[in-house]
Amino acid sequence: MADTKREIERKYEGPPVGGDAPLPDLTDVPGVSGVIDKGVAELDATYYDTADQRLATASLTLRRRTGGDDAGWHLKLPVSEGVRDEIRAPLSDTVPEDLTALVRSRIREAELVPVVRLLSARDIRHLVDASGTLLAEVSVDRVRAERLSGGAGSAEWTEIEVELADDGDPAFLDKVEKKLRKAGIKRSASASKLAKALDDTAPRKPEKAEKAEKAGKAETAGKPGKAGKAGTTGKVADVSKATTKAAKPEPPDSTPRTAGDHILTYARAQRDAIVELDPAVRRDVPDSVHRMRVATRRLRSTFRSYGKILDRTVTDPIGVELKWLAAELGVDRDQEVLTEHLTTALDDLPSDLVTGPVQARLSTWSGARRSGSRQHLIAVLDGKRYLDLLTTLDTLVAGPPLREAASKKPEKVIAKAVRKDFEKVADLVGEALELPSGSERDLAMHDARKKAKRTRYAAEAATPALGDPAADLVKSMKSLQTLLGDHQDSVMVRGALRELATEAHEAGENAFTYGVLYGRAEQRAAAVEAELPGEWEAIEDKGAV
């Protein structure tokens, strides 16, 4: 079973191989009472990737290493600059299935092959405080890289690495760096040994070929890219045929200028979020399922709100698949939220209002509705339908089905789309306010909530182009969404309480407490309904963008 270690480190350039000892005296770094020489470890690491280096492109590294005190398989996932999560697995002849699964959203069906071998002589020193507690490990690595695929080059260099001790204060690394800088030691230009190895051992093109390639890129800059095929549920849609008129692509500096630029930037960010969150969802990182679900909803809403920019004959089928994925991600999340509401409501009741085995029944009821979600969700993420969806999204953002309006200025096209969504919210809220309390109003308020969420996402996409007016609308829609969400929660809680009360009655238990909880939930719904007119009036006064 793989385990995880948070790795916080910095890399520095060492002297040429065979040069003088690169490290200054580190005993006068604030907080350091001693530097312990731990000797030299001989490390032999083989790095794996796809033939087209998909992991390296995403700053992921996967290696099999022998030597040192942590021999085994290591997968490193970036967290932030200088911070990575290292997932470890025992030594084996083939890539462990656990680690392969964690890079599935990147590699899809491609094979993992050895790409680089690194042989390192690691001279290790421990920086410790007065109590002998480890503060950081400083190593001088003399590295030899050998290309194993995509060429046959080799390279050698020396590198200094400073890794913070577990649970250490990252500010300590600043103190070490200050000392190293005074000694003339600079940060490494490469993010990792693998990145440097791939660059230094890459086959070099003849000068003429390199110039011709640069000239070709310059010539094609500014021309619309060819759209590929976007498939959903085993079918494919021809993006290029669906494009009514090609719009200008992103400018060379990638600064969004047209309406299409802005919407594609937002869409790409959601596609990236889905792919990047996949390993976290598999590892059951807190809030990862919710964040991935939100990304799918944002992307689907973008397709629907900006149909004047992205051709909906192409995006609608993809939206169906995104809706499916969001539903799969929410299988247990919705039940979990409902259980939390019921548990909190029960905890808030005075003890003399609790009659019968209410907590036990609630636990049994909740457990019976859990669907073995972890196993089911992992099966979804490993399934062909999900992987096909990721490929479809890649194809779409690489060759987007842009319509004529995509080439226009964003102030007009994007603002019009956002106002259209806002008008739909206004209609639904107005309809809900005209209805008497009851199931019809409940449904109308739920529809208004969903539309408010869509308008919020549309305004999020519009904010870089439209500025403060769009940002203000995001806040207004979030506030409305929260209020209407509280009402919908009450509706769901009341439905669950009716079900629980029926089960308790049939089992011969006292159902009094469920009735008390139902009444309280009903009061909360009435409070929201009373608050809605004032909330909506304030939002309407601000208006849309």
Coordinates of C-alpha atoms in Angstrom, one line a residue:
M1 CA 0.0 0.0 0.0
A2 CA 1.4 3.4 -1.0
D3 CA 2.1 6.0 1.7
T4 CA 2.5 9.8 1.4
K5 CA 5.1 12.3 2.5
R6 CA 4.9 16.1 2.1
E7 CA 8.3 17.2 0.7
I8 CA 9.4 20.8 1.0
E9 CA 12.8 21.5 -0.6
R10 CA 14.9 23.9 -2.6
K11 CA 17.5 23.1 -5.2
Y12 CA 20.6 25.0 -6.0
E13 CA 23.3 24.9 -8.7
G14 CA 26.5 23.3 -7.6
P15 CA 30.0 23.7 -9.0
P16 CA 31.1 21.8 -12.1
V17 CA 31.7 18.1 -11.6
G18 CA 35.2 17.7 -10.0
G19 CA 35.1 21.3 -8.6
D20 CA 35.8 22.5 -5.1
A21 CA 33.5 21.6 -2.2
P22 CA 30.4 23.7 -2.8
L23 CA 29.0 24.2 0.7
P24 CA 29.8 27.0 3.0
D25 CA 30.0 26.6 6.8
L26 CA 26.3 26.2 7.8
T27 CA 26.8 26.1 11.6
D28 CA 26.1 29.8 11.9
V29 CA 22.7 29.6 10.2
P30 CA 20.2 30.9 12.9
G31 CA 18.8 28.0 14.8
V32 CA 21.5 25.5 13.8
S33 CA 23.7 24.1 16.6
G34 CA 25.3 21.4 14.6
V35 CA 26.0 19.9 11.2
I36 CA 26.2 16.1 11.2
D37 CA 28.0 14.3 8.3
K38 CA 25.8 11.3 7.3
G39 CA 28.1 10.0 4.6
V40 CA 27.6 9.3 0.9
A41 CA 24.6 7.4 -0.5
E42 CA 24.8 5.8 -3.9
L43 CA 21.4 6.2 -5.6
D44 CA 20.2 4.6 -8.8
A45 CA 16.9 6.0 -10.1
T46 CA 15.0 5.1 -13.3
Y47 CA 12.3 7.6 -14.3
Y48 CA 9.1 6.5 -16.1
D49 CA 6.9 8.5 -18.4
T50 CA 4.9 8.2 -21.6
A51 CA 6.7 8.4 -24.9
D52 CA 5.5 12.0 -25.4
Q53 CA 6.4 12.9 -21.8
R54 CA 2.9 13.7 -20.4
L55 CA 4.0 13.4 -16.8
A56 CA 7.0 15.7 -17.2
T57 CA 4.8 18.3 -19.0
A58 CA 2.6 18.3 -15.9
S59 CA 5.6 18.5 -13.5
L60 CA 5.0 15.0 -12.2
T61 CA 7.8 12.5 -11.6
L62 CA 7.6 8.8 -11.3
R63 CA 10.7 6.8 -10.5
R64 CA 12.0 3.5 -9.3
R65 CA 15.0 4.1 -7.0
T66 CA 17.5 1.8 -5.2
G67 CA 20.0 3.0 -2.6
G68 CA 19.5 5.3 0.4
D69 CA 17.0 4.8 3.1
D70 CA 13.9 5.2 1.0
A71 CA 14.3 2.7 -1.8
G72 CA 11.2 2.0 -3.8
W73 CA 8.8 3.6 -6.2
H74 CA 8.2 7.3 -5.8
L75 CA 5.5 9.5 -7.4
K76 CA 5.8 13.2 -6.8
L77 CA 2.8 15.4 -7.3
P78 CA 3.3 19.2 -7.3
V79 CA 1.5 21.2 -4.5
S80 CA 3.1 24.6 -4.9
E81 CA 6.5 26.0 -5.7
G82 CA 9.1 23.9 -3.8
V83 CA 6.4 21.7 -2.3
R84 CA 5.4 18.2 -3.5
D85 CA 3.6 15.2 -2.2
E86 CA 5.7 12.1 -2.5
I87 CA 3.6 8.9 -2.8
R88 CA 5.8 5.9 -2.0
A89 CA 5.3 2.2 -2.8
P90 CA 7.6 -0.8 -2.2
L91 CA 10.1 -2.0 -4.8
S92 CA 8.8 -4.2 -7.6
D93 CA 9.8 -5.0 -11.2
T94 CA 6.8 -3.1 -12.7
V95 CA 5.1 0.2 -11.9
P96 CA 2.7 -0.4 -9.0
E97 CA -1.0 -0.3 -9.9
D98 CA -1.7 2.3 -7.1
L99 CA 0.8 4.7 -8.7
T100 CA -0.4 4.1 -12.3
A101 CA -4.0 4.9 -11.2
L102 CA -2.8 8.3 -9.7
V103 CA -1.5 9.4 -13.1
R104 CA -4.3 7.9 -15.1
S105 CA -5.9 11.2 -15.9
R106 CA -2.6 12.3 -17.5
I107 CA -1.5 9.1 -19.4
R108 CA -5.0 7.7 -20.3
E109 CA -4.2 4.5 -22.2
A110 CA -0.6 5.3 -23.0
E111 CA 2.2 3.0 -21.7
L112 CA 4.7 4.1 -19.1
V113 CA 8.3 3.5 -20.3
P114 CA 11.7 4.2 -18.8
V115 CA 12.9 7.6 -20.1
V116 CA 15.9 8.6 -18.0
R117 CA 18.3 6.9 -15.5
L118 CA 20.0 9.0 -12.9
L119 CA 23.0 7.8 -10.9
S120 CA 23.7 10.0 -8.0
A121 CA 26.4 10.1 -5.3
R122 CA 24.6 12.0 -2.5
D123 CA 26.8 13.5 0.2
I124 CA 24.4 14.1 3.1
R125 CA 24.5 16.5 6.0
H126 CA 21.9 17.0 8.8
L127 CA 21.3 20.4 10.3
V128 CA 20.2 20.0 13.9
D129 CA 19.2 22.3 16.7
A130 CA 20.5 22.4 20.3
S131 CA 18.3 19.4 21.2
G132 CA 19.6 17.3 18.3
T133 CA 16.3 17.7 16.4
L134 CA 16.6 17.6 12.7
L135 CA 15.9 20.9 11.0
A136 CA 16.8 20.1 7.4
E137 CA 18.8 17.7 5.3
V138 CA 21.4 19.3 3.0
S139 CA 22.9 17.1 0.3
V140 CA 25.4 17.6 -2.5
D141 CA 24.4 15.4 -5.4
R142 CA 26.9 14.5 -8.1
V143 CA 24.6 13.3 -10.9
R144 CA 25.0 11.4 -14.1
A145 CA 22.0 11.2 -16.4
E146 CA 21.5 8.7 -19.2
R147 CA 18.7 8.9 -21.7
L148 CA 16.8 5.7 -22.1
S149 CA 14.2 6.6 -24.7
G150 CA 13.8 9.4 -27.3
G151 CA 17.6 9.7 -27.7
A152 CA 20.9 8.4 -26.2
G153 CA 22.5 11.4 -24.7
S154 CA 24.1 11.8 -21.3
A155 CA 25.0 14.6 -18.9
E156 CA 26.7 15.3 -15.6
W157 CA 26.3 18.0 -13.0
T158 CA 26.4 18.8 -9.3
E159 CA 23.4 20.0 -7.4
I160 CA 22.7 21.1 -3.9
E161 CA 19.4 20.2 -2.3
V162 CA 18.0 21.4 1.0
E163 CA 15.0 19.5 2.3
L164 CA 13.0 20.7 5.3
A165 CA 12.5 18.1 8.1
D166 CA 9.0 16.7 8.7
D167 CA 6.7 19.4 10.3
G168 CA 9.5 22.0 10.1
D169 CA 9.0 25.7 9.6
P170 CA 9.4 26.6 5.9
A171 CA 10.9 29.9 7.0
F172 CA 14.0 28.0 8.1
L173 CA 14.8 27.4 4.4
D174 CA 15.0 31.2 3.9
K175 CA 17.7 31.3 6.6
V176 CA 19.7 28.5 4.9
E177 CA 19.2 30.2 1.5
K178 CA 20.5 33.5 2.8
K179 CA 23.7 31.7 3.8
L180 CA 24.0 30.0 0.5
R181 CA 23.5 33.2 -1.5
K182 CA 26.2 34.9 0.4
A183 CA 28.5 32.1 -0.7
G184 CA 27.5 32.8 -4.3
I185 CA 25.2 29.8 -4.7
K186 CA 22.1 30.3 -6.9
R187 CA 18.8 28.6 -7.2
S188 CA 18.7 25.9 -9.8
A189 CA 17.2 26.9 -13.1
S190 CA 15.5 23.5 -13.4
A191 CA 12.5 22.5 -11.3
S192 CA 13.8 19.0 -10.8
K193 CA 16.6 16.6 -11.6
L194 CA 14.4 14.9 -14.2
A195 CA 13.6 18.2 -15.9
K196 CA 17.3 19.0 -16.2
A197 CA 18.1 15.5 -17.4
L198 CA 15.5 15.6 -20.1
D199 CA 16.7 19.0 -21.3
D200 CA 20.4 18.2 -21.1
T201 CA 20.1 14.8 -22.9
A202 CA 17.6 15.8 -25.5
P203 CA 18.7 15.2 -29.1
R204 CA 19.8 18.5 -30.6
K205 CA 18.4 19.4 -34.0
P206 CA 20.7 20.7 -36.7
E207 CA 20.9 24.5 -36.8
K208 CA 19.1 24.7 -40.2
A209 CA 16.3 22.5 -39.0
E210 CA 15.8 24.5 -35.8
K211 CA 15.7 27.8 -37.8
A212 CA 13.2 26.3 -40.2
E213 CA 11.0 25.1 -37.3
K214 CA 11.0 28.6 -35.7
A215 CA 10.2 30.2 -39.0
G216 CA 7.3 27.7 -39.5
K217 CA 5.9 28.6 -36.0
A218 CA 6.1 32.3 -36.8
E219 CA 4.3 31.8 -40.1
T220 CA 1.4 29.9 -38.5
A221 CA 1.0 32.2 -35.5
G222 CA -2.3 33.9 -35.7
K223 CA -3.9 31.3 -37.9
P224 CA -6.8 29.3 -36.5
G225 CA -5.9 25.8 -35.3
K226 CA -7.6 22.8 -36.8
A227 CA -10.3 21.4 -34.7
G228 CA -10.2 17.7 -34.1
K229 CA -13.0 15.3 -33.1
A230 CA -14.7 15.5 -29.8
G231 CA -16.3 12.2 -28.7
T232 CA -18.8 11.5 -26.0
T233 CA -20.2 8.2 -24.8
G234 CA -18.5 6.3 -27.5
K235 CA -19.6 8.7 -30.2
V236 CA -17.6 11.5 -31.9
A237 CA -18.7 14.9 -33.0
D238 CA -16.7 16.7 -35.7
V239 CA -15.7 20.0 -34.1
S240 CA -14.3 21.5 -37.4
K241 CA -17.6 20.9 -39.2
A242 CA -19.6 22.4 -36.4
T243 CA -17.6 25.6 -36.3
T244 CA -19.6 28.2 -38.2
K245 CA -16.8 30.7 -38.6
A246 CA -13.3 30.5 -37.2
A247 CA -12.4 33.3 -34.7
K248 CA -9.0 34.6 -34.0
P249 CA -7.0 32.3 -31.7
E250 CA -5.3 33.5 -28.5
P251 CA -2.6 36.1 -29.3
P252 CA 1.0 34.9 -29.1
D253 CA 1.5 36.3 -25.5
S254 CA -1.6 34.4 -24.4
T255 CA -3.3 37.5 -23.1
P256 CA -7.1 37.1 -23.6
R257 CA -8.4 39.8 -25.9
T258 CA -11.5 38.6 -27.8
A259 CA -14.7 37.2 -26.3
G260 CA -13.5 33.7 -27.4
D261 CA -10.1 34.2 -25.7
H262 CA -11.7 34.9 -22.3
I263 CA -14.2 32.1 -22.4
L264 CA -11.7 29.5 -23.6
T265 CA -9.3 30.6 -20.8
Y266 CA -12.0 29.9 -18.2
A267 CA -13.0 26.6 -19.9
R268 CA -9.4 25.4 -20.0
A269 CA -9.0 26.2 -16.3
Q270 CA -12.0 24.0 -15.5
R271 CA -10.6 21.2 -17.8
D272 CA -7.3 21.5 -16.0
A273 CA -8.9 21.4 -12.6
I274 CA -10.7 18.1 -13.4
V275 CA -7.5 16.5 -14.6
E276 CA -5.4 17.9 -11.7
L277 CA -7.9 16.9 -9.0
D278 CA -8.2 13.3 -10.2
P279 CA -5.2 12.0 -8.0
A280 CA -6.6 13.9 -5.0
V281 CA -10.0 12.3 -5.5
R282 CA -8.5 8.9 -5.7
R283 CA -6.5 9.6 -2.5
D284 CA -9.7 10.8 -0.8
V285 CA -8.1 14.2 0.0
P286 CA -10.7 16.3 1.9
D287 CA -12.9 18.5 -0.3
S288 CA -11.4 17.1 -3.5
V289 CA -14.6 15.4 -4.7
H290 CA -16.5 18.6 -4.1
R291 CA -14.0 20.7 -6.0
M292 CA -13.9 18.4 -8.9
R293 CA -17.7 18.3 -9.1
V294 CA -17.7 22.1 -9.1
A295 CA -15.3 22.2 -12.0
T296 CA -17.5 19.9 -14.0
R297 CA -20.5 22.2 -13.3
R298 CA -18.6 25.3 -14.1
L299 CA -17.5 23.9 -17.5
R300 CA -21.0 22.7 -18.3
S301 CA -22.5 26.0 -17.4
T302 CA -19.9 27.8 -19.5
F303 CA -21.0 25.8 -22.6
R304 CA -24.6 26.6 -21.9
S305 CA -24.2 30.3 -21.1
Y306 CA -21.8 31.1 -24.0
G307 CA -23.5 29.4 -26.8
K308 CA -22.9 32.4 -29.0
I309 CA -19.2 31.8 -28.6
L310 CA -18.9 28.0 -28.5
D311 CA -21.1 26.0 -30.9
R312 CA -23.6 24.1 -28.8
T313 CA -24.1 21.4 -31.4
V314 CA -20.7 20.3 -30.2
T315 CA -20.7 21.3 -26.6
D316 CA -24.2 20.0 -25.7
P317 CA -23.3 16.3 -26.0
I318 CA -20.1 17.0 -23.9
G319 CA -22.4 18.8 -21.4
V320 CA -24.4 15.6 -21.0
E321 CA -21.2 13.7 -20.1
L322 CA -20.2 16.4 -17.6
K323 CA -23.6 16.2 -16.0
W324 CA -23.1 12.4 -15.7
L325 CA -19.7 12.9 -14.1
A326 CA -21.0 15.5 -11.6
A327 CA -23.8 13.0 -10.6
E328 CA -21.3 10.2 -10.1
L329 CA -19.1 12.5 -7.9
G330 CA -22.2 13.5 -5.9
V331 CA -23.5 10.0 -5.2
D332 CA -22.4 10.0 -1.6
R333 CA -21.7 13.7 -1.1
D334 CA -25.4 14.6 -1.2
Q335 CA -26.2 11.9 1.3
E336 CA -23.3 13.0 3.5
V337 CA -24.5 16.6 3.5
L338 CA -28.1 15.5 4.3
T339 CA -26.9 13.3 7.2
E340 CA -24.8 16.2 8.5
H341 CA -27.9 18.4 8.5
L342 CA -30.0 15.8 10.3
T343 CA -27.3 15.1 12.9
T344 CA -26.8 18.8 13.6
A345 CA -30.5 19.3 14.0
L346 CA -30.8 16.4 16.4
D347 CA -27.8 17.6 18.4
D348 CA -29.4 21.0 18.8
L349 CA -32.6 19.5 20.3
P350 CA -33.0 19.5 24.1
S351 CA -32.7 16.0 25.5
D352 CA -36.3 15.9 26.7
L353 CA -37.5 16.2 23.1
V354 CA -35.6 13.2 22.0
T355 CA -37.7 10.0 22.4
G356 CA -36.7 6.6 21.2
P357 CA -33.5 5.4 19.4
V358 CA -33.4 8.3 17.0
Q359 CA -29.6 8.5 16.6
A360 CA -29.3 4.8 16.0
R361 CA -32.0 4.9 13.4
L362 CA -30.4 7.9 11.7
S363 CA -27.1 6.0 11.5
T364 CA -28.7 2.9 10.1
W365 CA -30.7 4.9 7.6
S366 CA -27.6 6.8 6.4
G367 CA -25.4 3.7 6.2
A368 CA -28.0 1.9 4.2
R369 CA -28.0 4.6 1.5
R370 CA -24.2 4.7 1.1
S371 CA -23.4 2.9 -2.0
G372 CA -19.9 1.7 -1.4
S373 CA -18.9 5.1 -2.9
R374 CA -15.2 4.9 -2.8
Q375 CA -15.0 1.7 -4.8
H376 CA -17.7 2.9 -7.2
L377 CA -16.1 6.3 -7.7
I378 CA -12.7 4.7 -8.4
A379 CA -14.3 2.4 -10.9
V380 CA -15.8 5.5 -12.6
L381 CA -12.4 7.2 -12.8
D382 CA -10.8 4.1 -14.3
G383 CA -13.7 3.6 -16.8
K384 CA -13.6 4.2 -20.5
R385 CA -16.5 6.7 -20.4
Y386 CA -14.6 9.1 -18.0
L387 CA -11.3 8.7 -19.9
D388 CA -13.0 9.4 -23.2
L389 CA -14.5 12.5 -21.7
L390 CA -11.1 13.8 -20.7
T391 CA -9.8 13.2 -24.2
T392 CA -12.8 14.9 -25.6
L393 CA -12.1 18.0 -23.4
D394 CA -8.5 18.0 -24.6
T395 CA -9.7 18.0 -28.2
L396 CA -12.2 20.7 -27.6
V397 CA -9.8 23.2 -26.0
A398 CA -7.1 22.4 -28.5
G399 CA -9.5 23.0 -31.5
P400 CA -12.5 24.9 -30.0
P401 CA -15.8 25.1 -32.0
L402 CA -15.7 28.9 -32.1
R403 CA -18.6 30.8 -33.6
E404 CA -18.4 34.2 -35.3
A405 CA -19.1 36.2 -32.1
A406 CA -16.0 34.7 -30.5
S407 CA -13.8 37.1 -32.5
K408 CA -15.6 40.2 -31.2
K409 CA -14.7 42.4 -28.2
P410 CA -15.7 40.8 -24.9
E411 CA -17.4 43.8 -23.4
K412 CA -20.4 43.3 -25.7
V413 CA -20.7 39.6 -26.3
I414 CA -19.9 38.4 -22.8
A415 CA -21.9 41.0 -21.1
K416 CA -24.9 40.2 -23.2
A417 CA -24.7 36.5 -22.2
V418 CA -24.4 37.3 -18.5
R419 CA -27.4 39.7 -18.7
K420 CA -29.4 37.0 -20.4
D421 CA -28.7 34.5 -17.6
F422 CA -29.5 37.2 -15.0
E423 CA -32.9 37.9 -16.6
K424 CA -33.7 34.2 -16.4
V425 CA -32.9 34.2 -12.7
A426 CA -35.1 37.3 -12.3
D427 CA -38.0 35.5 -14.0
L428 CA -37.6 32.4 -11.8
V429 CA -37.4 34.3 -8.5
G430 CA -40.4 36.4 -9.5
E431 CA -42.3 33.2 -10.3
A432 CA -41.4 31.7 -6.9
L433 CA -42.4 34.9 -5.0
E434 CA -45.8 34.8 -6.6
L435 CA -46.6 31.2 -5.6
P436 CA -48.0 30.3 -2.1
S437 CA -45.9 28.2 0.2
G438 CA -45.9 24.6 -0.8
S439 CA -44.4 22.1 -3.2
E440 CA -44.7 24.3 -6.3
R441 CA -42.9 27.2 -4.6
D442 CA -40.2 24.8 -3.4
L443 CA -39.6 23.6 -6.9
A444 CA -39.6 27.2 -8.3
M445 CA -37.0 28.2 -5.7
H446 CA -34.9 25.2 -6.5
D447 CA -34.9 26.1 -10.2
A448 CA -34.0 29.7 -9.3
R449 CA -31.1 28.4 -7.2
K450 CA -29.7 26.3 -10.1
K451 CA -30.0 29.3 -12.5
A452 CA -28.3 31.6 -9.9
K453 CA -25.4 29.1 -9.8
R454 CA -25.1 29.1 -13.6
T455 CA -25.2 32.9 -13.6
R456 CA -22.5 33.0 -11.0
Y457 CA -20.3 30.8 -13.1
A458 CA -21.0 32.9 -16.2
A459 CA -20.0 36.1 -14.2
E460 CA -16.8 34.3 -13.0
A461 CA -15.8 33.7 -16.6
A462 CA -16.7 37.3 -17.4
T463 CA -14.8 39.0 -14.5
P464 CA -11.3 39.2 -16.2
A465 CA -13.0 41.0 -19.2
L466 CA -15.7 43.1 -17.4
G467 CA -14.0 43.8 -14.1
D468 CA -15.9 44.9 -11.0
P469 CA -19.4 44.7 -12.3
A470 CA -19.0 41.0 -13.0
A471 CA -17.2 40.4 -9.7
D472 CA -20.1 42.1 -7.9
L473 CA -22.6 39.9 -9.7
V474 CA -20.6 36.9 -8.6
K475 CA -21.0 38.0 -5.0
S476 CA -24.8 38.7 -5.5
M477 CA -25.4 35.3 -7.1
K478 CA -23.4 33.5 -4.4
S479 CA -25.5 35.2 -1.7
L480 CA -28.7 34.3 -3.5
Q481 CA -27.5 30.7 -4.1
T482 CA -26.7 30.3 -0.5
L483 CA -30.1 31.6 0.6
L484 CA -32.0 29.4 -1.8
G485 CA -29.7 26.5 -0.9
D486 CA -30.7 26.8 2.7
H487 CA -34.3 26.5 1.6
Q488 CA -33.6 23.4 -0.6
D489 CA -31.7 21.8 2.3
S490 CA -34.9 22.2 4.4
V491 CA -36.9 20.6 1.6
M492 CA -34.6 17.6 1.5
V493 CA -34.4 17.3 5.3
R494 CA -38.2 17.3 5.6
G495 CA -38.4 14.5 3.0
A496 CA -35.8 12.5 4.9
L497 CA -37.7 13.0 8.2
R498 CA -40.9 11.8 6.7
E499 CA -39.1 8.6 5.6
L500 CA -37.5 8.1 9.0
A501 CA -40.7 8.7 10.8
T502 CA -42.5 6.1 8.7
E503 CA -39.7 3.6 9.4
A504 CA -39.8 4.3 13.1
H505 CA -43.6 3.9 13.3
E506 CA -43.5 0.6 11.4
A507 CA -40.9 -0.6 13.9
G508 CA -43.1 0.3 16.8
E509 CA -40.9 3.3 17.9
N510 CA -42.0 6.7 19.0
A511 CA -42.0 9.1 16.1
F512 CA -42.4 12.3 18.2
T513 CA -38.9 13.6 17.7
Y514 CA -39.1 13.4 13.9
G515 CA -42.1 15.5 14.0
V516 CA -40.3 18.1 16.2
L517 CA -37.4 18.2 13.7
Y518 CA -39.8 18.5 10.8
G519 CA -41.4 21.5 12.4
R520 CA -38.1 23.2 12.9
A521 CA -37.0 22.5 9.3
E522 CA -40.3 24.0 8.2
Q523 CA -39.7 27.1 10.2
R524 CA -36.3 27.5 8.6
A525 CA -37.9 27.3 5.2
A526 CA -40.5 29.9 6.1
A527 CA -37.7 32.2 7.4
V528 CA -35.9 31.9 4.0
E529 CA -39.1 32.6 2.1
A530 CA -39.6 35.7 4.3
E531 CA -36.0 36.9 3.7
L532 CA -36.1 36.3 -0.1
P533 CA -38.0 39.4 -1.2
G534 CA -35.7 41.8 0.5
E535 CA -32.6 39.9 -0.7
W536 CA -33.8 39.9 -4.2
E537 CA -34.8 43.5 -4.2
A538 CA -31.2 44.5 -3.2
I539 CA -29.8 42.3 -6.0
E540 CA -32.1 43.8 -8.6
D541 CA -31.2 47.3 -7.5
K542 CA -27.5 46.5 -8.3
G543 CA -28.5 44.9 -11.6
A544 CA -26.3 42.8 -13.9
V545 CA -23.2 43.8 -15.7

